[in-house]
């Protein structure tokens, strides 16, 4: 299993410790250009951009290359974030992974399922992690921001947040920050039907982090990702506090709501099914985002009493 923290911040003593180089694919597009500036302002070490036909230019002081091979050769970066339309995602992602990228943040939404499956398979062969498609990205508060999330909801700390929804990741993290539960890492796995790092894989990439005291999982109705994660928590005997929130409890059954996966058939994918399975794993489920820090505080208090 790839160590996500090592990819993002490295090890003490590394020359680029907490300053891992990042490449932006599609840096000259409207969204790529804007969010590159936002990432730079946060302190992210954006070292290169890639836009075919724009090689030799610069954006916000960042050199632009024609190809990923050129950018990786020049910078040694292992992280890339993609800002290209969905129809160009496949070629951009293949180029990134073939050039040696080990962490690929896939921002585009509505990526064709076949293309997403191709990239997930290639990433496995290359021992790389793909976060997304349709992800807000990853943030380690105070250190690195690779994505489109605003900086204000997040605060340095020791709680990990994994979310199927981007905006709910912001809201839950804000509530945690207000309650003085800072975050060690927050990332959205993506709202498209195919995820490069589904809930279980996302959970496993951060579960052993020395800087994690607890984990918050933000899920939603539809599919069985939460049920499978709950069983995984039971099977692997994970003993740190875990709290969950499930969006869409009031959604009518058999009606698609928002994300492509948020559809319920009978009891399959229902909030009731997920809450029931989480209960077996001793994971309390908040009824609203503001309740998450209260449940987390309760889990820590029970741990101290023991």
mmCIF file of N, CA and C in Angstrom, residues 168-231:
data_model
loop_
_atom_site.group_PDB
_atom_site.id
_atom_site.type_symbol
_atom_site.label_atom_id
_atom_site.label_comp_id
_atom_site.label_asym_id
_atom_site.label_seq_id
_atom_site.Cartn_x
_atom_site.Cartn_y
_atom_site.Cartn_z
ATOM 1 N N UNK A 168 -19.487 18.917 1.480
ATOM 2 C CA UNK A 168 -19.680 18.404 2.836
ATOM 3 C C UNK A 168 -18.348 18.216 3.549
ATOM 4 N N UNK A 169 -17.288 17.941 2.804
ATOM 5 C CA UNK A 169 -15.968 17.875 3.411
ATOM 6 C C UNK A 169 -15.614 19.230 4.010
ATOM 7 N N UNK A 170 -15.940 20.304 3.286
ATOM 8 C CA UNK A 170 -15.662 21.646 3.800
ATOM 9 C C UNK A 170 -16.488 21.921 5.060
ATOM 10 N N UNK A 171 -17.785 21.577 4.999
ATOM 11 C CA UNK A 171 -18.679 21.883 6.115
ATOM 12 C C UNK A 171 -18.304 21.088 7.362
ATOM 13 N N UNK A 172 -18.054 19.800 7.197
ATOM 14 C CA UNK A 172 -17.684 18.974 8.341
ATOM 15 C C UNK A 172 -16.349 19.429 8.929
ATOM 16 N N UNK A 173 -15.388 19.738 8.069
ATOM 17 C CA UNK A 173 -14.080 20.207 8.552
ATOM 18 C C UNK A 173 -14.211 21.532 9.296
ATOM 19 N N UNK A 174 -15.076 22.421 8.798
ATOM 20 C CA UNK A 174 -15.318 23.692 9.488
ATOM 21 C C UNK A 174 -15.867 23.442 10.891
ATOM 22 N N UNK A 175 -16.847 22.547 10.985
ATOM 23 C CA UNK A 175 -17.415 22.234 12.302
ATOM 24 C C UNK A 175 -16.381 21.626 13.233
ATOM 25 N N UNK A 176 -15.515 20.777 12.690
ATOM 26 C CA UNK A 176 -14.440 20.208 13.499
ATOM 27 C C UNK A 176 -13.484 21.303 13.975
ATOM 28 N N UNK A 177 -13.129 22.209 13.077
ATOM 29 C CA UNK A 177 -12.187 23.287 13.419
ATOM 30 C C UNK A 177 -12.753 24.186 14.514
ATOM 31 N N UNK A 178 -14.026 24.534 14.398
ATOM 32 C CA UNK A 178 -14.672 25.376 15.404
ATOM 33 C C UNK A 178 -14.657 24.700 16.772
ATOM 34 N N UNK A 179 -14.759 23.385 16.770
ATOM 35 C CA UNK A 179 -14.748 22.615 18.019
ATOM 36 C C UNK A 179 -13.330 22.241 18.457
ATOM 37 N N UNK A 180 -12.327 22.833 17.808
ATOM 38 C CA UNK A 180 -10.916 22.595 18.133
ATOM 39 C C UNK A 180 -10.446 21.175 17.829
ATOM 40 N N UNK A 181 -11.095 20.532 16.851
ATOM 41 C CA UNK A 181 -10.584 19.281 16.301
ATOM 42 C C UNK A 181 -9.943 19.614 14.950
ATOM 43 N N UNK A 182 -8.655 19.961 14.984
ATOM 44 C CA UNK A 182 -7.956 20.246 13.731
ATOM 45 C C UNK A 182 -7.775 18.982 12.924
ATOM 46 N N UNK A 183 -7.376 19.148 11.677
ATOM 47 C CA UNK A 183 -7.277 18.008 10.771
ATOM 48 C C UNK A 183 -5.820 17.748 10.352
ATOM 49 N N UNK A 184 -5.494 16.478 10.268
ATOM 50 C CA UNK A 184 -4.170 16.072 9.791
ATOM 51 C C UNK A 184 -4.167 15.896 8.278
ATOM 52 N N UNK A 185 -5.331 15.518 7.729
ATOM 53 C CA UNK A 185 -5.490 15.381 6.280
ATOM 54 C C UNK A 185 -6.991 15.329 5.965
ATOM 55 N N UNK A 186 -7.362 15.920 4.835
ATOM 56 C CA UNK A 186 -8.754 15.859 4.378
ATOM 57 C C UNK A 186 -8.726 15.617 2.877
ATOM 58 N N UNK A 187 -9.510 14.659 2.417
ATOM 59 C CA UNK A 187 -9.611 14.520 0.967
ATOM 60 C C UNK A 187 -10.924 13.905 0.529
ATOM 61 N N UNK A 188 -11.326 14.337 -0.655
ATOM 62 C CA UNK A 188 -12.549 13.830 -1.252
ATOM 63 C C UNK A 188 -12.222 12.711 -2.218
ATOM 64 N N UNK A 189 -12.898 11.580 -2.082
ATOM 65 C CA UNK A 189 -12.575 10.448 -2.959
ATOM 66 C C UNK A 189 -13.158 10.632 -4.358
ATOM 67 N N UNK A 190 -14.126 11.555 -4.493
ATOM 68 C CA UNK A 190 -14.683 11.827 -5.824
ATOM 69 C C UNK A 190 -16.137 11.435 -5.931
ATOM 70 N N UNK A 191 -16.897 12.213 -6.700
ATOM 71 C CA UNK A 191 -18.324 11.992 -6.829
ATOM 72 C C UNK A 191 -18.752 11.239 -8.076
ATOM 73 N N UNK A 192 -17.802 10.908 -8.961
ATOM 74 C CA UNK A 192 -18.147 10.124 -10.150
ATOM 75 C C UNK A 192 -18.377 8.656 -9.766
ATOM 76 N N UNK A 193 -19.014 7.871 -10.658
ATOM 77 C CA UNK A 193 -19.304 6.461 -10.321
ATOM 78 C C UNK A 193 -18.069 5.632 -10.013
ATOM 79 N N UNK A 194 -16.952 5.914 -10.689
ATOM 80 C CA UNK A 194 -15.711 5.164 -10.466
ATOM 81 C C UNK A 194 -14.731 6.031 -9.707
ATOM 82 N N UNK A 195 -14.215 5.528 -8.588
ATOM 83 C CA UNK A 195 -13.225 6.246 -7.785
ATOM 84 C C UNK A 195 -11.876 5.564 -7.886
ATOM 85 N N UNK A 196 -10.841 6.351 -8.079
ATOM 86 C CA UNK A 196 -9.498 5.787 -8.094
ATOM 87 C C UNK A 196 -9.112 5.218 -6.742
ATOM 88 N N UNK A 197 -9.594 5.877 -5.676
ATOM 89 C CA UNK A 197 -9.340 5.408 -4.310
ATOM 90 C C UNK A 197 -10.667 5.342 -3.580
ATOM 91 N N UNK A 198 -11.398 4.220 -3.694
ATOM 92 C CA UNK A 198 -12.673 4.071 -2.987
ATOM 93 C C UNK A 198 -12.490 4.179 -1.477
ATOM 94 N N UNK A 199 -13.593 4.211 -0.748
ATOM 95 C CA UNK A 199 -13.533 4.455 0.694
ATOM 96 C C UNK A 199 -12.541 3.562 1.430
ATOM 97 N N UNK A 200 -12.587 2.258 1.165
ATOM 98 C CA UNK A 200 -11.688 1.352 1.895
ATOM 99 C C UNK A 200 -10.227 1.651 1.579
ATOM 100 N N UNK A 201 -9.907 1.837 0.311
ATOM 101 C CA UNK A 201 -8.521 2.142 -0.054
ATOM 102 C C UNK A 201 -8.098 3.477 0.535
ATOM 103 N N UNK A 202 -8.979 4.474 0.463
ATOM 104 C CA UNK A 202 -8.673 5.783 1.042
ATOM 105 C C UNK A 202 -8.411 5.661 2.540
ATOM 106 N N UNK A 203 -9.246 4.899 3.211
ATOM 107 C CA UNK A 203 -9.099 4.662 4.647
ATOM 108 C C UNK A 203 -7.751 4.018 4.954
ATOM 109 N N UNK A 204 -7.389 3.022 4.162
ATOM 110 C CA UNK A 204 -6.142 2.297 4.421
ATOM 111 C C UNK A 204 -4.887 3.108 4.117
ATOM 112 N N UNK A 205 -4.985 4.097 3.222
ATOM 113 C CA UNK A 205 -3.797 4.901 2.914
ATOM 114 C C UNK A 205 -3.423 5.851 4.045
ATOM 115 N N UNK A 206 -4.360 6.097 4.976
ATOM 116 C CA UNK A 206 -4.058 7.046 6.055
ATOM 117 C C UNK A 206 -4.222 6.443 7.454
ATOM 118 N N UNK A 207 -4.766 5.248 7.563
ATOM 119 C CA UNK A 207 -5.132 4.694 8.865
ATOM 120 C C UNK A 207 -3.957 4.557 9.827
ATOM 121 N N UNK A 208 -2.753 4.317 9.314
ATOM 122 C CA UNK A 208 -1.599 4.100 10.178
ATOM 123 C C UNK A 208 -0.756 5.348 10.390
ATOM 124 N N UNK A 209 -1.280 6.499 9.958
ATOM 125 C CA UNK A 209 -0.534 7.738 10.127
ATOM 126 C C UNK A 209 -0.275 8.045 11.597
ATOM 127 N N UNK A 210 0.982 8.355 11.920
ATOM 128 C CA UNK A 210 1.344 8.639 13.309
ATOM 129 C C UNK A 210 0.686 9.913 13.817
ATOM 130 N N UNK A 211 0.239 10.759 12.878
ATOM 131 C CA UNK A 211 -0.361 12.035 13.262
ATOM 132 C C UNK A 211 -1.889 11.996 13.228
ATOM 133 N N UNK A 212 -2.461 10.797 13.322
ATOM 134 C CA UNK A 212 -3.918 10.649 13.291
ATOM 135 C C UNK A 212 -4.420 10.060 14.603
ATOM 136 N N UNK A 213 -5.315 10.800 15.255
ATOM 137 C CA UNK A 213 -5.937 10.307 16.484
ATOM 138 C C UNK A 213 -7.329 9.756 16.232
ATOM 139 N N UNK A 214 -7.953 10.146 15.130
ATOM 140 C CA UNK A 214 -9.301 9.686 14.819
ATOM 141 C C UNK A 214 -9.632 9.990 13.371
ATOM 142 N N UNK A 215 -10.709 9.380 12.868
ATOM 143 C CA UNK A 215 -11.098 9.540 11.467
ATOM 144 C C UNK A 215 -12.589 9.847 11.373
ATOM 145 N N UNK A 216 -12.919 10.811 10.509
ATOM 146 C CA UNK A 216 -14.309 11.124 10.196
ATOM 147 C C UNK A 216 -14.559 10.727 8.745
ATOM 148 N N UNK A 217 -15.613 9.932 8.529
ATOM 149 C CA UNK A 217 -15.960 9.474 7.182
ATOM 150 C C UNK A 217 -17.282 10.119 6.774
ATOM 151 N N UNK A 218 -17.234 10.931 5.730
ATOM 152 C CA UNK A 218 -18.441 11.603 5.230
ATOM 153 C C UNK A 218 -18.943 10.838 4.011
ATOM 154 N N UNK A 219 -20.084 10.190 4.170
ATOM 155 C CA UNK A 219 -20.633 9.386 3.089
ATOM 156 C C UNK A 219 -21.959 9.921 2.609
ATOM 157 N N UNK A 220 -22.628 9.143 1.799
ATOM 158 C CA UNK A 220 -23.940 9.532 1.290
ATOM 159 C C UNK A 220 -24.695 8.276 0.878
ATOM 160 N N UNK A 221 -25.988 8.424 0.678
ATOM 161 C CA UNK A 221 -26.797 7.290 0.258
ATOM 162 C C UNK A 221 -26.331 6.799 -1.111
ATOM 163 N N UNK A 222 -26.685 5.564 -1.406
ATOM 164 C CA UNK A 222 -26.330 4.977 -2.687
ATOM 165 C C UNK A 222 -25.108 4.085 -2.591
ATOM 166 N N UNK A 223 -25.158 2.938 -3.277
ATOM 167 C CA UNK A 223 -24.034 2.014 -3.271
ATOM 168 C C UNK A 223 -23.848 1.352 -1.919
ATOM 169 N N UNK A 224 -22.746 0.627 -1.774
ATOM 170 C CA UNK A 224 -22.489 -0.079 -0.518
ATOM 171 C C UNK A 224 -21.107 0.227 0.033
ATOM 172 N N UNK A 225 -20.538 1.373 -0.347
ATOM 173 C CA UNK A 225 -19.183 1.711 0.089
ATOM 174 C C UNK A 225 -19.085 1.821 1.605
ATOM 175 N N UNK A 226 -20.077 2.441 2.230
ATOM 176 C CA UNK A 226 -20.047 2.616 3.680
ATOM 177 C C UNK A 226 -20.207 1.276 4.399
ATOM 178 N N UNK A 227 -21.099 0.429 3.892
ATOM 179 C CA UNK A 227 -21.281 -0.894 4.502
ATOM 180 C C UNK A 227 -19.993 -1.715 4.425
ATOM 181 N N UNK A 228 -19.334 -1.655 3.279
ATOM 182 C CA UNK A 228 -18.083 -2.394 3.105
ATOM 183 C C UNK A 228 -16.989 -1.837 4.010
ATOM 184 N N UNK A 229 -16.941 -0.518 4.150
ATOM 185 C CA UNK A 229 -15.943 0.085 5.038
ATOM 186 C C UNK A 229 -16.198 -0.326 6.483
ATOM 187 N N UNK A 230 -17.448 -0.329 6.896
ATOM 188 C CA UNK A 230 -17.772 -0.737 8.265
ATOM 189 C C UNK A 230 -17.297 -2.168 8.531
ATOM 190 N N UNK A 231 -17.535 -3.062 7.582
ATOM 191 C CA UNK A 231 -17.077 -4.440 7.737
ATOM 192 C C UNK A 231 -15.560 -4.509 7.767
#
